[in-house]
mmCIF file of C-alpha atoms in Angstrom:
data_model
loop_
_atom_site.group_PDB
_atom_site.id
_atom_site.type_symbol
_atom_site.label_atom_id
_atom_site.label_comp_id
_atom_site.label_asym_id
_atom_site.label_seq_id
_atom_site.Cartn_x
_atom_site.Cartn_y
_atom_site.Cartn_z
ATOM 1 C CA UNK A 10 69.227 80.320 -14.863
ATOM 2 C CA UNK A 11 71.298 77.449 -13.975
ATOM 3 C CA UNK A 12 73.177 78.867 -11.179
ATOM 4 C CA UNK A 13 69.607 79.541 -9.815
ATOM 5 C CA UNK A 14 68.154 75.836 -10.199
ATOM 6 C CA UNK A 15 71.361 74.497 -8.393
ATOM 7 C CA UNK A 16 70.817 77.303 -5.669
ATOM 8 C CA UNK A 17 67.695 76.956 -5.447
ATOM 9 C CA UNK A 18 67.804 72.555 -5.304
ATOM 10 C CA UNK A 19 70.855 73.479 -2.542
ATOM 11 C CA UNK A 20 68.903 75.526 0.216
ATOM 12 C CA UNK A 21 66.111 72.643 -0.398
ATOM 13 C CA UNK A 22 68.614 70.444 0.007
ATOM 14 C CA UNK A 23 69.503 71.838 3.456
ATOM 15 C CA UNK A 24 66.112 72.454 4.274
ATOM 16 C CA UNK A 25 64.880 68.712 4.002
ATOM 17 C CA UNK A 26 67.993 67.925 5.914
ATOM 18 C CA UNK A 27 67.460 70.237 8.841
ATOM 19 C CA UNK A 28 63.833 69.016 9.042
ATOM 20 C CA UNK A 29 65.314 65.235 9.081
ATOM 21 C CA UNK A 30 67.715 65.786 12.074
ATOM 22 C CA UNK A 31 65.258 67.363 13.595
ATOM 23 C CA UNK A 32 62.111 65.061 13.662
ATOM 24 C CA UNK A 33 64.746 62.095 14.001
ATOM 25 C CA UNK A 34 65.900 63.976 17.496
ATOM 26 C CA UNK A 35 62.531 64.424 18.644
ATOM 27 C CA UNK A 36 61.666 60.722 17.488
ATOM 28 C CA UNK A 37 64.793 59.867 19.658
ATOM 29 C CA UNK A 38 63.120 62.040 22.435
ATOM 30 C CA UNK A 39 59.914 60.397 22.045
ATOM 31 C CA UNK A 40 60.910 57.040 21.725
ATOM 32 C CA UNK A 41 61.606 56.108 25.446
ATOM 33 C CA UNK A 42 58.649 57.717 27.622
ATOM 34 C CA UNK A 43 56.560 55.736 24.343
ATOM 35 C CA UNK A 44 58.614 52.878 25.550
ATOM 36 C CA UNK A 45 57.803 53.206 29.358
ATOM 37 C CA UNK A 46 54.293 53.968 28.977
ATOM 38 C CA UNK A 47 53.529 50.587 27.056
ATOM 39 C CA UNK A 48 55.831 48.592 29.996
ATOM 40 C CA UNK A 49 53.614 50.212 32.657
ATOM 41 C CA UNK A 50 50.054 48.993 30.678
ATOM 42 C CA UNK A 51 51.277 45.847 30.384
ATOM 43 C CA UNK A 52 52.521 45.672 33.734
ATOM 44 C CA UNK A 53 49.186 46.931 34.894
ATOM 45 C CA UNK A 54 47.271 44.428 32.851
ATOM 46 C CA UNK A 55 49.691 41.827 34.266
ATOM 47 C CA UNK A 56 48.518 42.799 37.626
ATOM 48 C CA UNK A 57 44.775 42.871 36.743
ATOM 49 C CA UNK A 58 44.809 39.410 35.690
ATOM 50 C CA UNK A 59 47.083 37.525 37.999
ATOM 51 C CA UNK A 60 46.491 39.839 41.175
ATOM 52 C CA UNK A 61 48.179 37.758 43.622
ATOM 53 C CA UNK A 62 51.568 37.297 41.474
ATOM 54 C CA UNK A 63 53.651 40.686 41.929
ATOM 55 C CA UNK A 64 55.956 38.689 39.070
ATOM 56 C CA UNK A 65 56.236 36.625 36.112
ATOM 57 C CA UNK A 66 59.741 34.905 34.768
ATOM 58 C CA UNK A 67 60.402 33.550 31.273
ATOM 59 C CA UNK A 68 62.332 30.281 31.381
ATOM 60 C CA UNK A 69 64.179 28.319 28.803
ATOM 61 C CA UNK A 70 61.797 25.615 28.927
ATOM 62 C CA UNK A 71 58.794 27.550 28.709
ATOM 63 C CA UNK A 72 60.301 29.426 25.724
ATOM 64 C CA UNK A 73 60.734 26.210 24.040
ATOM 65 C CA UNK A 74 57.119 24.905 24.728
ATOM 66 C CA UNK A 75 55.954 27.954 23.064
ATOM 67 C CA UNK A 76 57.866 26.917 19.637
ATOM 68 C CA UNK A 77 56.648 23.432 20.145
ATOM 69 C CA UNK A 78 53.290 24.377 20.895
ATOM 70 C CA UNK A 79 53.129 26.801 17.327
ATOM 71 C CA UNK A 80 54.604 24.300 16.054
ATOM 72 C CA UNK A 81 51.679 22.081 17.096
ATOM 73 C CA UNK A 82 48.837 24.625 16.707
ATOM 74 C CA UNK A 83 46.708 24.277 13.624
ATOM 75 C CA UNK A 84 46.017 20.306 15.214
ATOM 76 C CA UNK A 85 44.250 22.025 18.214
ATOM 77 C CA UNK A 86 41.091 21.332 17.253
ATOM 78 C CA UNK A 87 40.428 25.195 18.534
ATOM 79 C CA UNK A 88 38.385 26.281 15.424
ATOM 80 C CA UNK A 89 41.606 27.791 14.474
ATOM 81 C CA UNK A 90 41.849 28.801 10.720
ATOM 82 C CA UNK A 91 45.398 28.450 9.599
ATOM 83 C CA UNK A 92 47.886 30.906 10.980
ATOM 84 C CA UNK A 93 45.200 33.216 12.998
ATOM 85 C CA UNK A 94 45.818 31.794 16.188
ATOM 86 C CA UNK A 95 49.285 31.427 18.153
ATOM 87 C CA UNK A 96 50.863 31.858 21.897
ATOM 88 C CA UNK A 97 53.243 34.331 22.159
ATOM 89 C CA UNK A 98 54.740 33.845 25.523
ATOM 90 C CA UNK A 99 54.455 32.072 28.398
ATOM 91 C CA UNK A 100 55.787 33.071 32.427
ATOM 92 C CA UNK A 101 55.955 31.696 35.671
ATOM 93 C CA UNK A 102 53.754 34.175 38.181
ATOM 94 C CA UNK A 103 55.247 34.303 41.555
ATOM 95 C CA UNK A 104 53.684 35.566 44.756
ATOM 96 C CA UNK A 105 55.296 38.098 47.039
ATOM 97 C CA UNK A 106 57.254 35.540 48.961
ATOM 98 C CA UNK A 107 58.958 33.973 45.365
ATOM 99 C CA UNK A 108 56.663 31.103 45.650
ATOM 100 C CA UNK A 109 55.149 29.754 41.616
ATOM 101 C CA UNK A 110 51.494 30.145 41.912
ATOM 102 C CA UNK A 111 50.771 29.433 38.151
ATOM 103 C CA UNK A 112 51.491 30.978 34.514
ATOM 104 C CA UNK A 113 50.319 33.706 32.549
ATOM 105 C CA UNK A 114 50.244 33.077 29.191
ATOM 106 C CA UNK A 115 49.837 35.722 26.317
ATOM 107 C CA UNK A 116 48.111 34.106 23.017
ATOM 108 C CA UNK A 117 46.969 35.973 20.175
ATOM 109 C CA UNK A 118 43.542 35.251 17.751
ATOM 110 C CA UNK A 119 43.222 37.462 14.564
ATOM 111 C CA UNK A 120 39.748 36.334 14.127
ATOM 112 C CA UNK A 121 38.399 40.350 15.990
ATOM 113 C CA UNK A 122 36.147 42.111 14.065
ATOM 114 C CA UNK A 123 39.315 44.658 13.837
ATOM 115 C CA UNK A 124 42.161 42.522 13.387
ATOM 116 C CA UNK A 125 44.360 40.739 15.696
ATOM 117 C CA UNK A 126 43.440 40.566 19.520
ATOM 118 C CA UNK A 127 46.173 39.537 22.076
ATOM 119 C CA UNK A 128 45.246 38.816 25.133
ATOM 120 C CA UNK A 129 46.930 37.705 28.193
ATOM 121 C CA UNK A 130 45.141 34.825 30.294
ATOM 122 C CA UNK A 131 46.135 33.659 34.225
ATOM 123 C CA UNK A 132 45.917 30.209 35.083
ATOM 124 C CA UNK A 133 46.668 28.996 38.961
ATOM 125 C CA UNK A 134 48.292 25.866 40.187
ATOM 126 C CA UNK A 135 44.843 24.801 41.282
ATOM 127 C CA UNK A 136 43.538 24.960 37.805
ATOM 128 C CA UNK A 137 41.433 28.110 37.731
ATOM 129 C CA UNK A 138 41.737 31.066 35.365
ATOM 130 C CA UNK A 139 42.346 34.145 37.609
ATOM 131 C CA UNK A 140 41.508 36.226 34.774
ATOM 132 C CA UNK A 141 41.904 37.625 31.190
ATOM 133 C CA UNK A 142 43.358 41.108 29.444
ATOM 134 C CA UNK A 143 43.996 42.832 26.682
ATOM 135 C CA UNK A 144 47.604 44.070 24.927
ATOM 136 C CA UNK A 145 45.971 44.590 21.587
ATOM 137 C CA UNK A 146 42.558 44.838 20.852
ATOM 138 C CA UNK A 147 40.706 47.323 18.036
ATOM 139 C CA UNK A 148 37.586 46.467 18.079
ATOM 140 C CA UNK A 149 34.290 49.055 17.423
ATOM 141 C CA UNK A 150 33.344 51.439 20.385
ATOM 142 C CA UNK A 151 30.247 50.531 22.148
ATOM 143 C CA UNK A 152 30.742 47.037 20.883
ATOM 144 C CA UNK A 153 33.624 44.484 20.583
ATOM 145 C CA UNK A 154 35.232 47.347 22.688
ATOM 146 C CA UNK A 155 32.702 46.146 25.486
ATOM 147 C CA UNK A 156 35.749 43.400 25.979
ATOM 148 C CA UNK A 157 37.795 45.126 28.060
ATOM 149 C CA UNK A 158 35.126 46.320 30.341
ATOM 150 C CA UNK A 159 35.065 44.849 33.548
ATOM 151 C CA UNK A 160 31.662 42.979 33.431
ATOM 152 C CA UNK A 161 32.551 41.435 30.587
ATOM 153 C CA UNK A 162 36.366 40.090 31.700
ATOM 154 C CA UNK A 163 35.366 39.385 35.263
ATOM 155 C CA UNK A 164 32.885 36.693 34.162
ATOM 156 C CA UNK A 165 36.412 34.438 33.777
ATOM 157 C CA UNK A 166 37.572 34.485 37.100
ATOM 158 C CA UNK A 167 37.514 31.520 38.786
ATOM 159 C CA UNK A 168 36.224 29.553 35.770
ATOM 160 C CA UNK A 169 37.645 25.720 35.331
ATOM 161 C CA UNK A 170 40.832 25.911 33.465
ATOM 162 C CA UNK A 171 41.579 22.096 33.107
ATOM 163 C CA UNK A 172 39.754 22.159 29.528
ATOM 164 C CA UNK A 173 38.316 24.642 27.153
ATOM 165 C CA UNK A 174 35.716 27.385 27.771
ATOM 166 C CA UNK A 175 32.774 27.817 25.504
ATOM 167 C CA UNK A 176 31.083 31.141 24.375
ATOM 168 C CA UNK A 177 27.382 30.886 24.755
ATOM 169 C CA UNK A 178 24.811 33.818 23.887
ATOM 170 C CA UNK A 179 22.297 33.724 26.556
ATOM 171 C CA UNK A 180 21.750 32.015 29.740
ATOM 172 C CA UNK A 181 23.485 31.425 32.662
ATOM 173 C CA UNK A 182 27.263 30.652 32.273
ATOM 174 C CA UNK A 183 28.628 27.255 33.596
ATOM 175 C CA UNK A 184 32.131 26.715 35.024
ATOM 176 C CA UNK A 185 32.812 26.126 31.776
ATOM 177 C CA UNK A 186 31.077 29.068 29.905
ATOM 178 C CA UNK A 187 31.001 32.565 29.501
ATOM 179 C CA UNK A 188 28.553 34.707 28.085
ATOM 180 C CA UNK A 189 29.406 36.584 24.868
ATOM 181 C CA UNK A 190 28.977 40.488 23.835
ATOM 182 C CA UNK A 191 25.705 40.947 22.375
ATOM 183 C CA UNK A 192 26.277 42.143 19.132
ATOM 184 C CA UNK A 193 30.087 41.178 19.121
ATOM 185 C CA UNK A 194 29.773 37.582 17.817
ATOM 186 C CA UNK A 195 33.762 38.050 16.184
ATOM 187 C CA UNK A 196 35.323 39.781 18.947
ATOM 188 C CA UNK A 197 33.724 36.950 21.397
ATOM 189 C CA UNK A 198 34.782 34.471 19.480
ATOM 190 C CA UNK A 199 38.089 35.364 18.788
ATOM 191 C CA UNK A 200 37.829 35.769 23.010
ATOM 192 C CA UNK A 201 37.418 32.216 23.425
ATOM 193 C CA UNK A 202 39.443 30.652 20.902
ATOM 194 C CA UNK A 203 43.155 32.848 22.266
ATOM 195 C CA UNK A 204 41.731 31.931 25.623
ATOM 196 C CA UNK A 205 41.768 28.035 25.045
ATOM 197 C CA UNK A 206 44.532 28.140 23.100
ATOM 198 C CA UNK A 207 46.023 29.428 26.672
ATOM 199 C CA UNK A 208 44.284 27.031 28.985
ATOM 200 C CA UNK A 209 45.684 24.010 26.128
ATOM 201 C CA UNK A 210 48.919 25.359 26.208
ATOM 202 C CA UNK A 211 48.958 25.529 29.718
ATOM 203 C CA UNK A 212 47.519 21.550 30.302
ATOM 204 C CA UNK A 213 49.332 19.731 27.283
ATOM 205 C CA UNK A 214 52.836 22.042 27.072
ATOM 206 C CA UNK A 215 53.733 23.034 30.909
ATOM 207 C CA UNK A 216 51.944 20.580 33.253
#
């Protein structure tokens, strides 16, 4: 009887170990075209909302404007409620002739409806936003979702980026305005609140 429990506990033993070098190999196997696949949305998104950069360069002293400006963040005045809000990096955008045409910044509010939504915002030299995406966003289907649809990002082209945009429910947006999702009233807000935290970051830690 014993002979069989430590037979028995040995070919499990080698079973469970088989199965482990296997799914770790086909983790392993996995792992990179996972890894590619995410580079080529965000490059994509990149391109959506900064279409006339065709690149975007981290710098020392834009790294250390992003600590300073977490550092700085709950005395926004953004609406912010303590930790929810942050900037998680900041790049030059170049133009096809190497020429810096203005920043895109990637800021994060976990104020969504699902969770955390990080977003990536353009802002030109001129002081324009060239337009807004989406890295992480899980918001409901038919809803919040409704953020990443064209009609609703294209409304922030163009608008003024010198100061902060407001979220309004109705009516006809301003330069300074943008009309929210109906039904959506967290996944708009947290919207506008990771978008100025962008456009501040952009006129109080880089300009």
């Amino acid at each position: 009887m014993k002979n069989t429990i430590i037979k028995d506990a040995a070919i499990l033993f080698v079973i469970t170990l088989i199965a482990g070098v296997a799914l770790g190999a086909v983790h392993a196997i996995t792992l990179e075209p996972i890894n590619q696949a995410q580079i080529a949305a965000t490059n994509a998104t990149y391109a959506e909302v900064y279409p006339e950069a065709v690149s975007f360069e981290n710098t020392d002293e834009l790294t250390a404007a992003v600590e300073a400006a977490n550092a700085d963040i709950e005395g926004w005045g953004l609406g912010n409620k303590s930790g929810k809000l942050s900037i998680n990096d900041a790049m030059i955008a170049k133009d096809a002739s190497g020429s810096e045409v203005g920043y895109m910044i990637i800021s994060t509010s976990g104020e969504g409806y699902g969770g955390d939504i990080k977003m990536t915002v353009g802002v030109s030299n001129d002081g324009k936003v060239t337009g807004i995406g989406f890295l992480t966003i899980n918001e409901t289907v038919g809803l919040g979702l409704k953020a990443k649809d064209a009609s609703f990002r294209d409304q922030f082209v163009g608008k003024d980026a010198t100061g902060s945009i407001e979220m309004i429910k109705s009516g006809t947006a301003t330069d300074k305005q943008f009309n929210a999702i109906s039904g959506a009233s967290f996944t708009s807000g947290a919207v506008e609140k990771a978008t100025n935290a962008a456009l501040y970051f952009v006129n109080n830690y880089v300009k």
